[in-house]
Amino acid sequence: MAEFADKVYEYLKTVPKGKVVTYGMIAWAIGHPRASRQVGNALHHNPYPVVVPCHRVVNREGRLAPEFAFGGWEMQASLLRAEGVEVNDGYVDLNQYLWRE
């Protein structure tokens, strides 16, 4: 799991401020397209919360993580808003904020 998690963390460090990605996008990008749940698990156990911006990850519908490991979805929303991302009722508009490499 450590090697998988490290790939998740390294990828996520490339996502710019003001943008979000989905769990599935990360899984696909690191070569494990069916492992979006494992991506979520790695992020939940992120030992580098300041260095690895796990708050920039949402689900495929733009929904924030209800169990965001670092303070709940309200904290995730606050961190995203601080980067200029609009959050409405726990969702981010993927048409506007989704990062595409």
Backbone as JSON Lines, residues from 0, in Angstrom:
{"i":0,"aa":"M","n":[0.82,-1.2,0.0],"ca":[0.0,0.0,0.0],"c":[0.86,1.26,0.0]}
{"i":1,"aa":"A","n":[2.01,1.21,0.61],"ca":[2.86,2.4,0.72],"c":[3.28,2.91,-0.66]}
{"i":2,"aa":"E","n":[3.62,2.02,-1.57],"ca":[4.02,2.44,-2.91],"c":[2.84,3.07,-3.65]}
{"i":3,"aa":"F","n":[1.67,2.48,-3.53],"ca":[0.46,3.03,-4.15],"c":[0.18,4.42,-3.58]}
{"i":4,"aa":"A","n":[0.17,4.53,-2.26],"ca":[-0.11,5.81,-1.61],"c":[0.91,6.87,-2.02]}
{"i":5,"aa":"D","n":[2.17,6.5,-2.11],"ca":[3.19,7.46,-2.53],"c":[2.91,7.99,-3.93]}
{"i":6,"aa":"K","n":[2.44,7.12,-4.83],"ca":[2.08,7.57,-6.19],"c":[0.92,8.55,-6.14]}
{"i":7,"aa":"V","n":[-0.06,8.26,-5.28],"ca":[-1.2,9.17,-5.11],"c":[-0.71,10.53,-4.64]}
{"i":8,"aa":"Y","n":[0.12,10.54,-3.62],"ca":[0.61,11.79,-3.05],"c":[1.43,12.59,-4.06]}
{"i":9,"aa":"E","n":[2.29,11.91,-4.79],"ca":[3.13,12.61,-5.78],"c":[2.26,13.23,-6.87]}
{"i":10,"aa":"Y","n":[1.26,12.5,-7.34],"ca":[0.37,13.04,-8.36],"c":[-0.37,14.27,-7.83]}
{"i":11,"aa":"L","n":[-0.9,14.14,-6.64],"ca":[-1.72,15.21,-6.08],"c":[-0.92,16.49,-5.87]}
{"i":12,"aa":"K","n":[0.37,16.37,-5.64],"ca":[1.21,17.56,-5.48],"c":[1.32,18.37,-6.77]}
{"i":13,"aa":"T","n":[0.93,17.78,-7.91],"ca":[0.99,18.49,-9.19],"c":[-0.29,19.28,-9.49]}
{"i":14,"aa":"V","n":[-1.34,19.07,-8.72],"ca":[-2.61,19.75,-8.96],"c":[-2.48,21.19,-8.45]}
{"i":15,"aa":"P","n":[-2.72,22.15,-9.33],"ca":[-2.52,23.55,-8.93],"c":[-3.61,24.08,-7.99]}
{"i":16,"aa":"K","n":[-3.26,25.1,-7.25],"ca":[-4.23,25.78,-6.4],"c":[-5.38,26.27,-7.26]}
{"i":17,"aa":"G","n":[-6.59,26.19,-6.69],"ca":[-7.76,26.66,-7.41],"c":[-8.36,25.64,-8.34]}
{"i":18,"aa":"K","n":[-7.83,24.43,-8.34],"ca":[-8.35,23.35,-9.18],"c":[-8.61,22.12,-8.33]}
{"i":19,"aa":"V","n":[-9.46,21.22,-8.84],"ca":[-9.74,19.96,-8.16],"c":[-9.6,18.81,-9.15]}
{"i":20,"aa":"V","n":[-9.44,17.62,-8.6],"ca":[-9.44,16.38,-9.38],"c":[-10.35,15.39,-8.66]}
{"i":21,"aa":"T","n":[-10.7,14.32,-9.35],"ca":[-11.53,13.29,-8.73],"c":[-10.67,12.1,-8.32]}
{"i":22,"aa":"Y","n":[-11.23,11.27,-7.46],"ca":[-10.54,10.06,-7.04],"c":[-10.21,9.19,-8.25]}
{"i":23,"aa":"G","n":[-11.18,9.07,-9.15],"ca":[-10.99,8.26,-10.35],"c":[-9.91,8.79,-11.26]}
{"i":24,"aa":"M","n":[-9.82,10.1,-11.38],"ca":[-8.77,10.71,-12.21],"c":[-7.39,10.37,-11.66]}
{"i":25,"aa":"I","n":[-7.26,10.42,-10.35],"ca":[-5.97,10.08,-9.73],"c":[-5.65,8.61,-9.99]}
{"i":26,"aa":"A","n":[-6.63,7.75,-9.77],"ca":[-6.41,6.31,-9.99],"c":[-5.95,6.05,-11.42]}
{"i":27,"aa":"W","n":[-6.62,6.67,-12.37],"ca":[-6.26,6.49,-13.77],"c":[-4.86,7.02,-14.05]}
{"i":28,"aa":"A","n":[-4.56,8.19,-13.52],"ca":[-3.27,8.84,-13.78],"c":[-2.08,8.04,-13.24]}
{"i":29,"aa":"I","n":[-2.29,7.31,-12.15],"ca":[-1.17,6.56,-11.58],"c":[-1.14,5.1,-12.05]}
{"i":30,"aa":"G","n":[-2.01,4.78,-13.03],"ca":[-1.97,3.45,-13.64],"c":[-2.83,2.4,-12.98]}
{"i":31,"aa":"H","n":[-3.78,2.81,-12.16],"ca":[-4.69,1.88,-11.49],"c":[-6.13,2.38,-11.67]}
{"i":32,"aa":"P","n":[-6.66,2.3,-12.91],"ca":[-7.93,2.95,-13.23],"c":[-9.14,2.47,-12.44]}
{"i":33,"aa":"R","n":[-9.06,1.34,-11.79],"ca":[-10.2,0.84,-11.03],"c":[-10.0,0.97,-9.52]}
{"i":34,"aa":"A","n":[-9.1,1.82,-9.11],"ca":[-8.71,1.89,-7.7],"c":[-9.09,3.21,-7.03]}
{"i":35,"aa":"S","n":[-10.22,3.8,-7.41],"ca":[-10.58,5.09,-6.82],"c":[-10.85,4.99,-5.32]}
{"i":36,"aa":"R","n":[-11.38,3.87,-4.86],"ca":[-11.58,3.7,-3.41],"c":[-10.25,3.64,-2.67]}
{"i":37,"aa":"Q","n":[-9.29,2.98,-3.26],"ca":[-7.96,2.92,-2.65],"c":[-7.31,4.29,-2.61]}
{"i":38,"aa":"V","n":[-7.59,5.12,-3.62],"ca":[-7.09,6.49,-3.61],"c":[-7.67,7.21,-2.4]}
{"i":39,"aa":"G","n":[-8.98,7.06,-2.2],"ca":[-9.62,7.68,-1.04],"c":[-9.03,7.22,0.27]}
{"i":40,"aa":"N","n":[-8.75,5.94,0.35],"ca":[-8.14,5.4,1.57],"c":[-6.75,5.99,1.8]}
{"i":41,"aa":"A","n":[-5.97,6.09,0.74],"ca":[-4.63,6.69,0.88],"c":[-4.73,8.14,1.34]}
{"i":42,"aa":"L","n":[-5.69,8.87,0.8],"ca":[-5.85,10.27,1.19],"c":[-6.33,10.41,2.62]}
{"i":43,"aa":"H","n":[-7.16,9.47,3.04],"ca":[-7.66,9.5,4.42],"c":[-6.52,9.32,5.43]}
{"i":44,"aa":"H","n":[-5.47,8.64,4.99],"ca":[-4.32,8.38,5.86],"c":[-3.1,9.22,5.46]}
{"i":45,"aa":"N","n":[-3.34,10.32,4.77],"ca":[-2.27,11.2,4.3],"c":[-1.41,11.69,5.48]}
{"i":46,"aa":"P","n":[-0.14,11.27,5.53],"ca":[0.72,11.73,6.62],"c":[1.31,13.13,6.38]}
{"i":47,"aa":"Y","n":[1.03,13.71,5.22],"ca":[1.6,15.01,4.85],"c":[0.49,16.0,4.46]}
{"i":48,"aa":"P","n":[-0.46,16.29,5.34],"ca":[-1.62,17.09,4.95],"c":[-1.3,18.5,4.44]}
{"i":49,"aa":"V","n":[-0.22,19.08,4.82],"ca":[0.13,20.42,4.33],"c":[0.82,20.31,2.97]}
{"i":50,"aa":"V","n":[1.65,19.3,2.81],"ca":[2.42,19.1,1.58],"c":[1.57,18.5,0.47]}
{"i":51,"aa":"V","n":[0.74,17.54,0.81],"ca":[-0.13,16.86,-0.16],"c":[-1.53,17.45,0.0]}
{"i":52,"aa":"P","n":[-1.99,18.22,-0.98],"ca":[-3.26,18.94,-0.86],"c":[-4.49,18.07,-1.11]}
{"i":53,"aa":"C","n":[-4.76,17.18,-0.19],"ca":[-5.88,16.25,-0.38],"c":[-7.23,16.95,-0.4]}
{"i":54,"aa":"H","n":[-7.29,18.19,0.04],"ca":[-8.55,18.94,-0.02],"c":[-8.96,19.23,-1.46]}
{"i":55,"aa":"R","n":[-8.07,19.04,-2.42],"ca":[-8.37,19.3,-3.84],"c":[-9.0,18.1,-4.54]}
{"i":56,"aa":"V","n":[-9.38,17.07,-3.77],"ca":[-9.98,15.88,-4.36],"c":[-11.47,15.83,-4.02]}
{"i":57,"aa":"V","n":[-12.28,15.64,-5.06],"ca":[-13.73,15.53,-4.91],"c":[-14.19,14.26,-5.64]}
{"i":58,"aa":"N","n":[-15.46,13.91,-5.46],"ca":[-15.94,12.73,-6.18],"c":[-16.31,13.11,-7.61]}
{"i":59,"aa":"R","n":[-16.75,12.15,-8.39],"ca":[-17.01,12.37,-9.82],"c":[-18.13,13.35,-10.1]}
{"i":60,"aa":"E","n":[-18.9,13.67,-9.07],"ca":[-19.98,14.65,-9.21],"c":[-19.58,16.03,-8.66]}
{"i":61,"aa":"G","n":[-18.35,16.14,-8.15],"ca":[-17.89,17.39,-7.58],"c":[-18.2,17.53,-6.1]}
{"i":62,"aa":"R","n":[-18.67,16.48,-5.49],"ca":[-19.04,16.52,-4.07],"c":[-17.81,16.42,-3.19]}
{"i":63,"aa":"L","n":[-17.8,17.22,-2.13],"ca":[-16.71,17.16,-1.16],"c":[-16.82,15.89,-0.35]}
{"i":64,"aa":"A","n":[-15.74,15.55,0.33],"ca":[-15.69,14.32,1.14],"c":[-16.45,14.53,2.45]}
{"i":65,"aa":"P","n":[-17.54,13.8,2.67],"ca":[-18.29,13.98,3.91],"c":[-17.46,13.64,5.15]}
{"i":66,"aa":"E","n":[-16.49,12.77,4.99],"ca":[-15.63,12.37,6.11],"c":[-14.2,12.85,5.89]}
{"i":67,"aa":"F","n":[-14.04,14.06,5.37],"ca":[-12.71,14.6,5.12],"c":[-11.87,14.45,6.39]}
{"i":68,"aa":"A","n":[-10.76,13.78,6.26],"ca":[-9.97,13.36,7.42],"c":[-9.4,14.51,8.25]}
{"i":69,"aa":"F","n":[-9.37,15.7,7.69],"ca":[-8.71,16.8,8.39],"c":[-9.71,17.88,8.78]}
{"i":70,"aa":"G","n":[-10.86,17.48,9.33],"ca":[-11.81,18.45,9.84],"c":[-13.19,18.41,9.22]}
{"i":71,"aa":"G","n":[-13.51,17.37,8.46],"ca":[-14.83,17.27,7.86],"c":[-14.95,18.09,6.58]}
{"i":72,"aa":"W","n":[-16.08,17.95,5.91],"ca":[-16.25,18.61,4.62],"c":[-16.25,20.14,4.74]}
{"i":73,"aa":"E","n":[-16.63,20.65,5.92],"ca":[-16.61,22.1,6.09],"c":[-15.18,22.64,6.02]}
{"i":74,"aa":"M","n":[-14.24,21.9,6.59],"ca":[-12.83,22.29,6.51],"c":[-12.33,22.19,5.07]}
{"i":75,"aa":"Q","n":[-12.73,21.12,4.38],"ca":[-12.34,20.98,2.98],"c":[-12.87,22.17,2.18]}
{"i":76,"aa":"A","n":[-14.13,22.53,2.41],"ca":[-14.72,23.67,1.71],"c":[-13.95,24.95,2.01]}
{"i":77,"aa":"S","n":[-13.58,25.14,3.25],"ca":[-12.83,26.33,3.65],"c":[-11.48,26.4,2.95]}
{"i":78,"aa":"L","n":[-10.79,25.28,2.89],"ca":[-9.49,25.24,2.22],"c":[-9.62,25.53,0.72]}
{"i":79,"aa":"L","n":[-10.66,24.98,0.1],"ca":[-10.89,25.23,-1.32],"c":[-11.26,26.69,-1.57]}
{"i":80,"aa":"R","n":[-12.13,27.23,-0.73],"ca":[-12.52,28.64,-0.89],"c":[-11.32,29.57,-0.75]}
{"i":81,"aa":"A","n":[-10.4,29.22,0.13],"ca":[-9.19,30.03,0.31],"c":[-8.34,30.05,-0.95]}
{"i":82,"aa":"E","n":[-8.53,29.06,-1.83],"ca":[-7.8,29.0,-3.1],"c":[-8.63,29.55,-4.25]}
{"i":83,"aa":"G","n":[-9.82,30.09,-3.94],"ca":[-10.65,30.68,-4.98],"c":[-11.68,29.76,-5.6]}
{"i":84,"aa":"V","n":[-11.85,28.58,-5.05],"ca":[-12.82,27.62,-5.57],"c":[-14.17,27.86,-4.89]}
{"i":85,"aa":"E","n":[-15.21,28.03,-5.69],"ca":[-16.55,28.19,-5.13],"c":[-17.1,26.84,-4.72]}
{"i":86,"aa":"V","n":[-17.66,26.78,-3.52],"ca":[-18.29,25.56,-3.01],"c":[-19.72,25.91,-2.67]}
{"i":87,"aa":"N","n":[-20.67,25.2,-3.26],"ca":[-22.09,25.43,-3.01],"c":[-22.75,24.15,-2.54]}
{"i":88,"aa":"D","n":[-23.28,24.18,-1.33],"ca":[-23.97,23.02,-0.74],"c":[-23.11,21.76,-0.79]}
{"i":89,"aa":"G","n":[-21.82,21.92,-0.56],"ca":[-20.92,20.78,-0.52],"c":[-20.45,20.27,-1.86]}
{"i":90,"aa":"Y","n":[-20.67,21.05,-2.92],"ca":[-20.27,20.66,-4.27],"c":[-19.42,21.73,-4.92]}
{"i":91,"aa":"V","n":[-18.55,21.28,-5.83],"ca":[-17.73,22.15,-6.66],"c":[-18.2,21.96,-8.1]}
{"i":92,"aa":"D","n":[-18.25,23.03,-8.87],"ca":[-18.62,22.95,-10.28],"c":[-17.42,22.41,-11.07]}
{"i":93,"aa":"L","n":[-17.53,21.17,-11.5],"ca":[-16.42,20.55,-12.22],"c":[-16.18,21.19,-13.58]}
{"i":94,"aa":"N","n":[-17.2,21.75,-14.19],"ca":[-17.0,22.44,-15.47],"c":[-16.05,23.62,-15.32]}
{"i":95,"aa":"Q","n":[-16.04,24.21,-14.14],"ca":[-15.21,25.38,-13.91],"c":[-13.87,25.06,-13.25]}
{"i":96,"aa":"Y","n":[-13.86,24.1,-12.3],"ca":[-12.68,23.92,-11.46],"c":[-11.9,22.61,-11.69]}
{"i":97,"aa":"L","n":[-12.41,21.73,-12.52],"ca":[-11.69,20.47,-12.74],"c":[-10.38,20.72,-13.47]}
{"i":98,"aa":"W","n":[-9.32,20.16,-12.95],"ca":[-7.99,20.31,-13.56],"c":[-7.81,19.24,-14.63]}
{"i":99,"aa":"R","n":[-7.42,19.69,-15.77],"ca":[-7.1,18.77,-16.86],"c":[-5.66,19.03,-17.27]}
{"i":100,"aa":"E","n":[-4.85,18.02,-17.16],"ca":[-3.42,18.18,-17.48],"c":[-3.23,18.59,-18.92]}
